Amino acid sequence: RGSLADALETYRRILDTTPDRADAHYNMAIVLRECGKTDEAIEHYQKAIHLHPDYADAYNNLGLIFRERLRVPEAIDCFEQAVSIDPDNAVFHWNLSHVLLLSGDFERGWAEYEWRMKVKEFPIRKPSFPLWDGAEVCGQTVLLQAEQGFGDTIQFVRYAPLVAARGAKVILSCPNELVALLSVVDGIHRAIGYGGYIPEADLSYPLLSLPFLFGTVLETIPARIPYIRADSELVRRWATLIDTQNGKLNIGIVWAGREQRSCSLSMFAPLAKVDGIVLYSLQKGEAAVQAKNPPDGMMLVDYTDDLRDFSDTAAFMENLDLVISVDTAVAHLAGAMGKRVWTLLPYVPDWRWMLNRDDSPWYPTMRLFRQPSPGDWGSVIEKVVGELR
């Protein structure tokens, strides 16, 4: 019922009378974590494991806490223990993949990442076409299936030319908002939006499984930039709205994506105090309304009502000098276009940004600015302001 205090009291009473119940320690840890008392939660998960050494769920949940604290080696150990106890549990393997990739262990990480396909809630659309095995296909049609978010699709469409080089005619199934943009990517014969008619194909393959298929390691990431280009006619149209001869830096900003990666527009306000720049909003979605009433003293140009899809966003960005964005699809798009882009990351970053580096092997023109502690956007913005000056 959400009565966390009552739940804690109940489990304390149970443990007072039966302290050797592993399930009570496990459930107590769950409630403590919900209450934000992660130190105590760790203790109770460890007690549950001590009492019940084969408690796979306890190992998995403990691994999640260690990941939230960037205690990555301990998280890897916990997920490996969970997998060894319950080797058919897809969620355990998927959680392990995230920390392996975060640590830079691509060889093991991609293999474990394949288990996402067996996670019940995973949103992959499964056509009836046979799965491609990576072999030469001599003119056969291969359907590449986008999955997860816009940013994932933009990041991994870079593999399309490698598939085409194996002799395939590549059709891409992707979100409707990306169809026009990705239709002209090298290697793509045709892009089709979700819900659209999919022509007969000989084979299919999930887009985010391509790094595994091609054996990608850090040194072999396909990073020929740009691999996405803006439509030249749209670029000229957007150029009429942006003064590229003003002697100032024209900068696009995005402040909100998924919850843990977002901040408010007010956090970006210090950027407006830097001389010699003009700020343009690239923000879409619910947070875009903040641009209609920016913080006092913040001049922000907002043409986002005219951004119909990512083709417009790409053309708009082609006329800018710099993009500053939290971890969103816009950051991926700027990187894929070879634009100068500064990506602002939460304390616990997504696996693709790895750890302890201010660059990205996926996007050579990108710089990474990381939170030094959970929720500390202030320090990130302070560093960005210094770099802008």
Short mmCIF file of C-alpha atoms in Angstrom, two decimals:
data_model
loop_
_atom_site.label_atom_id
_atom_site.label_comp_id
_atom_site.label_asym_id
_atom_site.label_seq_id
_atom_site.Cartn_x
_atom_site.Cartn_y
_atom_site.Cartn_z
CA ARG A 1 0.00 0.00 0.00
CA GLY A 2 3.03 2.29 0.03
CA SER A 3 3.16 2.49 3.82
CA LEU A 4 6.93 2.13 4.01
CA ALA A 5 7.22 3.06 7.70
CA ASP A 6 4.69 0.37 8.62
CA ALA A 7 6.49 -2.14 6.43
CA LEU A 8 9.82 -1.39 8.11
CA GLU A 9 8.30 -1.75 11.55
CA THR A 10 6.69 -5.06 10.60
CA TYR A 11 9.92 -6.52 9.26
CA ARG A 12 11.83 -5.30 12.32
CA ARG A 13 9.37 -7.15 14.55
CA ILE A 14 9.74 -10.29 12.44
CA LEU A 15 13.53 -10.11 12.60
CA ASP A 16 13.47 -9.45 16.35
CA THR A 17 11.77 -12.80 16.86
CA THR A 18 13.27 -14.76 13.93
CA PRO A 19 16.59 -13.13 12.99
CA ASP A 20 17.67 -16.04 10.80
CA ARG A 21 14.95 -15.60 8.18
CA ALA A 22 16.71 -14.79 4.89
CA ASP A 23 13.45 -13.78 3.20
CA ALA A 24 12.72 -11.22 5.93
CA HIS A 25 16.18 -9.66 5.51
CA TYR A 26 15.64 -9.60 1.73
CA ASN A 27 12.25 -7.89 2.01
CA MET A 28 13.56 -5.49 4.63
CA ALA A 29 16.34 -4.52 2.19
CA ILE A 30 13.79 -3.81 -0.53
CA VAL A 31 11.86 -1.43 1.74
CA LEU A 32 15.03 0.24 3.03
CA ARG A 33 16.13 0.91 -0.53
CA GLU A 34 12.72 2.42 -1.28
CA CYS A 35 13.27 4.70 1.73
CA GLY A 36 16.68 5.77 0.43
CA LYS A 37 18.53 3.95 3.23
CA THR A 38 20.86 2.10 0.93
CA ASP A 39 23.62 1.44 3.50
CA GLU A 40 21.16 -0.48 5.65
CA ALA A 41 19.72 -2.16 2.57
CA ILE A 42 23.18 -3.46 1.66
CA GLU A 43 23.60 -4.91 5.14
CA HIS A 44 20.30 -6.79 4.96
CA TYR A 45 20.97 -8.13 1.46
CA GLN A 46 24.34 -9.37 2.70
CA LYS A 47 22.69 -11.01 5.73
CA ALA A 48 20.15 -12.68 3.44
CA ILE A 49 23.00 -14.04 1.29
CA HIS A 50 24.92 -15.19 4.39
CA LEU A 51 21.87 -17.13 5.57
CA HIS A 52 20.96 -18.37 2.09
CA PRO A 53 24.11 -18.51 -0.13
CA ASP A 54 22.07 -19.38 -3.22
CA TYR A 55 19.78 -16.35 -2.95
CA ALA A 56 20.07 -15.19 -6.57
CA ASP A 57 17.53 -12.35 -6.27
CA ALA A 58 19.44 -10.92 -3.30
CA TYR A 59 22.68 -10.95 -5.31
CA ASN A 60 20.90 -9.24 -8.23
CA ASN A 61 19.35 -6.49 -6.07
CA LEU A 62 22.63 -5.93 -4.27
CA GLY A 63 24.31 -5.57 -7.66
CA LEU A 64 21.80 -2.88 -8.62
CA ILE A 65 22.68 -0.87 -5.51
CA PHE A 66 26.40 -1.20 -6.19
CA ARG A 67 25.78 -0.01 -9.74
CA GLU A 68 23.89 3.04 -8.43
CA ARG A 69 26.99 3.85 -6.38
CA LEU A 70 29.39 3.19 -9.27
CA ARG A 71 30.97 0.35 -7.30
CA VAL A 72 31.26 -1.42 -10.62
CA PRO A 73 33.58 -4.36 -9.76
CA GLU A 74 31.30 -5.28 -6.83
CA ALA A 75 28.23 -4.96 -9.06
CA ILE A 76 29.81 -7.25 -11.65
CA ASP A 77 30.62 -9.81 -8.95
CA CYS A 78 27.03 -9.76 -7.64
CA PHE A 79 25.46 -10.20 -11.07
CA GLU A 80 27.92 -12.98 -11.90
CA GLN A 81 26.92 -14.74 -8.68
CA ALA A 82 23.24 -14.36 -9.57
CA VAL A 83 23.86 -15.77 -13.05
CA SER A 84 25.86 -18.71 -11.71
CA ILE A 85 22.96 -19.62 -9.39
CA ASP A 86 20.20 -19.07 -11.96
CA PRO A 87 21.86 -19.27 -15.40
CA ASP A 88 18.56 -19.08 -17.32
CA ASN A 89 17.41 -15.80 -15.78
CA ALA A 90 17.51 -13.25 -18.61
CA VAL A 91 17.19 -10.22 -16.31
CA PHE A 92 20.32 -11.21 -14.38
CA HIS A 93 22.29 -11.56 -17.62
CA TRP A 94 20.96 -8.23 -18.92
CA ASN A 95 21.93 -6.43 -15.70
CA LEU A 96 25.39 -8.00 -15.94
CA SER A 97 25.75 -6.75 -19.52
CA HIS A 98 25.18 -3.14 -18.49
CA VAL A 99 28.00 -3.09 -15.93
CA LEU A 100 30.37 -5.02 -18.18
CA LEU A 101 29.81 -2.52 -21.01
CA LEU A 102 30.07 0.36 -18.55
CA SER A 103 33.47 -1.00 -17.47
CA GLY A 104 34.61 -1.24 -21.10
CA ASP A 105 34.52 -5.05 -21.26
CA PHE A 106 32.82 -5.17 -24.67
CA GLU A 107 33.72 -8.76 -25.48
CA ARG A 108 31.74 -10.17 -22.55
CA GLY A 109 29.27 -7.28 -22.41
CA TRP A 110 27.83 -7.70 -25.93
CA ALA A 111 27.35 -11.43 -25.39
CA GLU A 112 25.43 -10.83 -22.16
CA TYR A 113 23.47 -7.99 -23.81
CA GLU A 114 21.91 -10.54 -26.17
CA TRP A 115 19.89 -11.85 -23.22
CA ARG A 116 17.65 -8.76 -23.45
CA MET A 117 15.72 -10.61 -26.15
CA LYS A 118 14.54 -13.10 -23.54
CA VAL A 119 13.39 -10.45 -21.07
CA LYS A 120 9.60 -10.60 -21.02
CA GLU A 121 9.11 -6.83 -21.03
CA PHE A 122 11.63 -6.11 -23.80
CA PRO A 123 9.93 -4.20 -26.64
CA ILE A 124 11.50 -5.89 -29.66
CA ARG A 125 9.16 -6.50 -32.58
CA LYS A 126 9.70 -10.03 -33.84
CA PRO A 127 9.02 -10.53 -37.57
CA SER A 128 8.68 -13.96 -39.09
CA PHE A 129 11.90 -13.64 -41.10
CA PRO A 130 14.85 -15.89 -40.21
CA LEU A 131 17.67 -14.39 -38.16
CA TRP A 132 20.74 -13.35 -40.14
CA ASP A 133 23.99 -14.99 -39.01
CA GLY A 134 26.35 -12.37 -40.45
CA ALA A 135 27.36 -14.39 -43.49
CA GLU A 136 27.66 -13.03 -47.04
CA VAL A 137 24.13 -12.74 -48.40
CA CYS A 138 24.57 -11.86 -52.11
CA GLY A 139 21.73 -9.43 -52.71
CA GLN A 140 19.29 -10.81 -50.16
CA THR A 141 17.18 -8.34 -48.16
CA VAL A 142 18.05 -7.94 -44.49
CA LEU A 143 15.57 -6.13 -42.23
CA LEU A 144 17.33 -4.27 -39.42
CA GLN A 145 15.00 -3.67 -36.48
CA ALA A 146 15.48 -0.56 -34.38
CA GLU A 147 14.72 -1.03 -30.71
CA GLN A 148 14.55 1.00 -27.51
CA GLY A 149 14.95 4.79 -27.99
CA PHE A 150 15.73 7.38 -30.67
CA GLY A 151 19.29 7.73 -29.42
CA ASP A 152 19.95 3.99 -29.63
CA THR A 153 18.78 3.95 -33.23
CA ILE A 154 20.93 6.94 -34.17
CA GLN A 155 23.98 5.47 -32.45
CA PHE A 156 23.81 2.00 -33.99
CA VAL A 157 22.59 2.80 -37.51
CA ARG A 158 26.32 3.33 -38.16
CA TYR A 159 26.48 -0.45 -38.69
CA ALA A 160 24.23 -0.36 -41.78
CA PRO A 161 27.15 0.07 -44.22
CA LEU A 162 28.86 -2.97 -42.68
CA VAL A 163 25.72 -5.03 -43.28
CA ALA A 164 25.45 -3.73 -46.84
CA ALA A 165 29.10 -4.62 -47.41
CA ARG A 166 28.15 -8.27 -46.81
CA GLY A 167 25.97 -8.03 -49.93
CA ALA A 168 22.68 -7.21 -48.24
CA LYS A 169 19.94 -4.86 -49.39
CA VAL A 170 19.23 -3.21 -46.05
CA ILE A 171 15.78 -2.15 -44.93
CA LEU A 172 15.53 -0.37 -41.59
CA SER A 173 12.44 -0.48 -39.39
CA CYS A 174 12.60 2.54 -37.05
CA PRO A 175 10.49 5.18 -35.25
CA ASN A 176 8.48 7.36 -37.63
CA GLU A 177 10.28 10.50 -36.46
CA LEU A 178 13.57 9.09 -37.80
CA VAL A 179 12.45 7.75 -41.18
CA ALA A 180 13.32 10.80 -43.32
CA LEU A 181 16.64 11.34 -41.55
CA LEU A 182 17.87 7.74 -41.74
CA SER A 183 16.60 6.97 -45.24
CA VAL A 184 19.74 8.58 -46.70
CA VAL A 185 22.28 6.94 -44.38
CA ASP A 186 24.94 5.02 -46.31
CA GLY A 187 23.98 1.37 -46.62
CA ILE A 188 20.25 1.93 -46.06
CA HIS A 189 18.13 0.98 -49.07
CA ARG A 190 14.90 2.05 -47.39
CA ALA A 191 13.67 3.13 -43.94
CA ILE A 192 10.16 2.25 -42.77
CA GLY A 193 8.34 3.66 -39.76
CA TYR A 194 6.77 1.53 -37.07
CA GLY A 195 3.35 0.38 -38.20
CA GLY A 196 4.25 0.79 -41.85
CA TYR A 197 4.14 -2.01 -44.41
CA ILE A 198 7.28 -4.13 -44.24
CA PRO A 199 8.11 -5.68 -47.61
CA GLU A 200 9.25 -9.26 -47.87
CA ALA A 201 12.71 -9.77 -46.47
CA ASP A 202 14.94 -12.79 -46.52
CA LEU A 203 16.48 -12.21 -43.09
CA SER A 204 16.22 -9.89 -40.09
CA TYR A 205 18.47 -8.69 -37.30
CA PRO A 206 18.09 -6.43 -34.24
CA LEU A 207 20.02 -3.19 -34.62
CA LEU A 208 21.65 -3.28 -31.18
CA SER A 209 22.90 -6.82 -31.72
CA LEU A 210 25.18 -5.70 -34.56
CA PRO A 211 28.12 -4.81 -32.25
CA PHE A 212 28.00 -8.41 -30.98
CA LEU A 213 27.73 -9.86 -34.48
CA PHE A 214 30.71 -7.81 -35.72
CA GLY A 215 32.77 -8.48 -32.59
CA THR A 216 33.13 -4.80 -31.74
CA VAL A 217 35.77 -3.87 -29.19
CA LEU A 218 36.90 -0.41 -28.14
CA GLU A 219 39.46 -0.18 -30.93
CA THR A 220 37.08 -1.32 -33.71
CA ILE A 221 34.04 0.90 -33.08
CA PRO A 222 32.84 2.14 -36.48
CA ALA A 223 33.46 5.86 -35.96
CA ARG A 224 33.62 7.31 -39.47
CA ILE A 225 31.93 10.62 -38.82
CA PRO A 226 29.64 11.99 -40.13
CA TYR A 227 27.44 9.03 -40.97
CA ILE A 228 24.25 11.11 -40.73
CA ARG A 229 23.90 14.21 -42.89
CA ALA A 230 21.28 16.93 -42.85
CA ASP A 231 19.18 17.60 -45.94
CA SER A 232 20.82 20.52 -47.78
CA GLU A 233 17.53 22.19 -48.67
CA LEU A 234 16.37 22.08 -45.05
CA VAL A 235 19.76 23.43 -43.94
CA ARG A 236 19.32 26.45 -46.20
CA ARG A 237 15.76 26.98 -44.96
CA TRP A 238 16.84 26.96 -41.31
CA ALA A 239 19.81 29.20 -42.10
CA THR A 240 17.39 32.06 -42.75
CA LEU A 241 16.44 31.98 -39.04
CA ILE A 242 19.94 31.83 -37.60
CA ASP A 243 22.44 34.66 -37.90
CA THR A 244 25.64 32.79 -38.65
CA GLN A 245 27.49 36.04 -39.36
CA ASN A 246 26.90 37.63 -35.95
CA GLY A 247 30.41 36.95 -34.69
CA LYS A 248 28.95 34.97 -31.79
CA LEU A 249 28.76 31.30 -30.90
CA ASN A 250 25.32 29.97 -31.81
CA ILE A 251 24.58 27.23 -29.30
CA GLY A 252 21.69 24.76 -29.15
CA ILE A 253 20.69 23.46 -25.72
CA VAL A 254 18.66 20.50 -24.43
CA TRP A 255 18.05 20.20 -20.70
CA ALA A 256 15.62 17.29 -20.31
CA GLY A 257 15.39 13.67 -21.38
CA ARG A 258 14.51 10.69 -19.24
CA GLU A 259 13.98 11.54 -15.59
CA GLN A 260 17.38 10.58 -14.18
CA ARG A 261 19.14 12.34 -17.07
CA SER A 262 17.19 15.59 -16.84
CA CYS A 263 17.50 18.96 -15.19
CA SER A 264 15.47 22.14 -15.47
CA LEU A 265 16.06 25.04 -17.85
CA SER A 266 16.88 27.18 -14.81
CA MET A 267 20.01 25.04 -14.27
CA PHE A 268 21.22 26.20 -17.72
CA ALA A 269 20.64 29.88 -16.87
CA PRO A 270 24.34 30.56 -16.00
CA LEU A 271 25.23 29.88 -19.64
CA ALA A 272 23.35 33.03 -20.65
CA LYS A 273 25.80 35.15 -18.64
CA VAL A 274 28.69 34.19 -20.91
CA ASP A 275 29.48 36.96 -23.39
CA GLY A 276 29.51 36.29 -27.11
CA ILE A 277 26.94 33.49 -27.34
CA VAL A 278 23.35 33.09 -28.53
CA LEU A 279 21.29 30.25 -27.06
CA TYR A 280 18.72 28.32 -29.11
CA SER A 281 16.33 25.77 -27.64
CA LEU A 282 16.41 22.30 -29.17
CA GLN A 283 14.17 20.90 -26.43
CA LYS A 284 11.12 18.87 -27.39
CA GLY A 285 8.57 17.06 -25.24
CA GLU A 286 6.91 18.20 -22.02
CA ALA A 287 9.97 20.15 -20.82
CA ALA A 288 9.86 22.36 -23.94
CA VAL A 289 7.21 24.54 -22.30
CA GLN A 290 9.95 25.93 -20.01
CA ALA A 291 11.41 27.74 -23.03
CA LYS A 292 8.27 29.87 -23.26
CA ASN A 293 9.12 31.48 -19.92
CA PRO A 294 12.91 31.28 -19.43
CA PRO A 295 14.60 32.37 -16.18
CA ASP A 296 15.16 36.08 -15.60
CA GLY A 297 18.04 37.40 -17.67
CA MET A 298 18.18 34.35 -19.94
CA MET A 299 17.72 35.16 -23.61
CA LEU A 300 16.63 31.98 -25.40
CA VAL A 301 15.57 31.74 -29.04
CA ASP A 302 12.89 29.10 -29.52
CA TYR A 303 11.88 27.79 -32.95
CA THR A 304 11.10 24.27 -31.74
CA ASP A 305 7.42 24.43 -32.72
CA ASP A 306 8.69 24.24 -36.31
CA LEU A 307 10.79 21.11 -35.73
CA ARG A 308 8.60 18.46 -37.35
CA ASP A 309 10.99 15.52 -37.02
CA PHE A 310 14.68 14.75 -36.62
CA SER A 311 15.42 15.88 -40.18
CA ASP A 312 14.50 19.41 -39.14
CA THR A 313 16.52 19.07 -35.95
CA ALA A 314 19.56 17.96 -37.95
CA ALA A 315 19.20 20.86 -40.40
CA PHE A 316 18.80 23.33 -37.54
CA MET A 317 21.90 21.98 -35.80
CA GLU A 318 23.94 22.14 -39.00
CA ASN A 319 23.70 25.93 -38.67
CA LEU A 320 24.91 25.96 -35.04
CA ASP A 321 28.44 26.10 -33.68
CA LEU A 322 27.90 23.92 -30.63
CA VAL A 323 25.26 21.72 -29.01
CA ILE A 324 25.06 21.36 -25.22
CA SER A 325 22.71 18.58 -24.16
CA VAL A 326 21.93 16.17 -21.38
CA ASP A 327 21.96 12.51 -22.45
CA THR A 328 19.30 12.61 -25.19
CA ALA A 329 18.85 11.65 -28.83
CA VAL A 330 19.91 15.20 -29.78
CA ALA A 331 23.37 14.56 -28.34
CA HIS A 332 23.61 11.34 -30.37
CA LEU A 333 22.45 13.13 -33.52
CA ALA A 334 24.99 15.92 -33.09
CA GLY A 335 27.74 13.34 -32.58
CA ALA A 336 26.65 11.32 -35.61
CA MET A 337 26.73 14.50 -37.73
CA GLY A 338 30.23 15.38 -36.54
CA LYS A 339 29.01 18.52 -34.80
CA ARG A 340 30.79 19.83 -31.74
CA VAL A 341 28.66 18.56 -28.85
CA TRP A 342 29.02 18.65 -25.07
CA THR A 343 27.01 15.92 -23.34
CA LEU A 344 26.10 16.33 -19.67
CA LEU A 345 25.89 13.04 -17.79
CA PRO A 346 24.35 12.02 -14.46
CA TYR A 347 26.55 10.48 -11.77
CA VAL A 348 25.57 6.98 -12.93
CA PRO A 349 25.83 7.21 -16.71
CA ASP A 350 24.28 4.96 -19.28
CA TRP A 351 26.59 2.05 -20.17
CA ARG A 352 27.58 3.54 -23.55
CA TRP A 353 29.47 6.44 -21.95
CA MET A 354 31.66 4.14 -19.82
CA LEU A 355 33.64 5.55 -16.89
CA ASN A 356 36.33 8.11 -16.10
CA ARG A 357 36.70 9.68 -19.52
CA ASP A 358 35.68 13.03 -20.99
CA ASP A 359 35.48 11.81 -24.57
CA SER A 360 33.49 9.13 -26.38
CA PRO A 361 34.93 6.53 -28.76
CA TRP A 362 31.52 6.48 -30.44
CA TYR A 363 31.56 10.18 -31.32
CA PRO A 364 34.96 11.85 -31.91
CA THR A 365 33.54 15.40 -31.74
CA MET A 366 31.83 14.87 -28.37
CA ARG A 367 32.98 15.93 -24.91
CA LEU A 368 31.51 14.43 -21.75
CA PHE A 369 30.80 16.39 -18.58
CA ARG A 370 30.00 14.12 -15.63
CA GLN A 371 28.27 14.77 -12.32
CA PRO A 372 30.83 14.40 -9.51
CA SER A 373 28.06 13.22 -7.14
CA PRO A 374 24.43 12.16 -7.57
CA GLY A 375 22.17 15.02 -8.64
CA ASP A 376 24.97 17.61 -8.81
CA TRP A 377 24.11 19.45 -12.01
CA GLY A 378 25.46 22.68 -10.53
CA SER A 379 29.07 21.51 -10.73
CA VAL A 380 28.53 20.28 -14.29
CA ILE A 381 27.10 23.62 -15.43
CA GLU A 382 29.88 25.51 -13.65
CA LYS A 383 32.48 23.54 -15.62
CA VAL A 384 30.56 24.08 -18.87
CA VAL A 385 30.43 27.83 -18.24
CA GLY A 386 34.17 27.88 -17.65
CA GLU A 387 34.82 26.01 -20.89
CA LEU A 388 32.49 28.33 -22.81
CA ARG A 389 34.33 31.39 -21.53
#
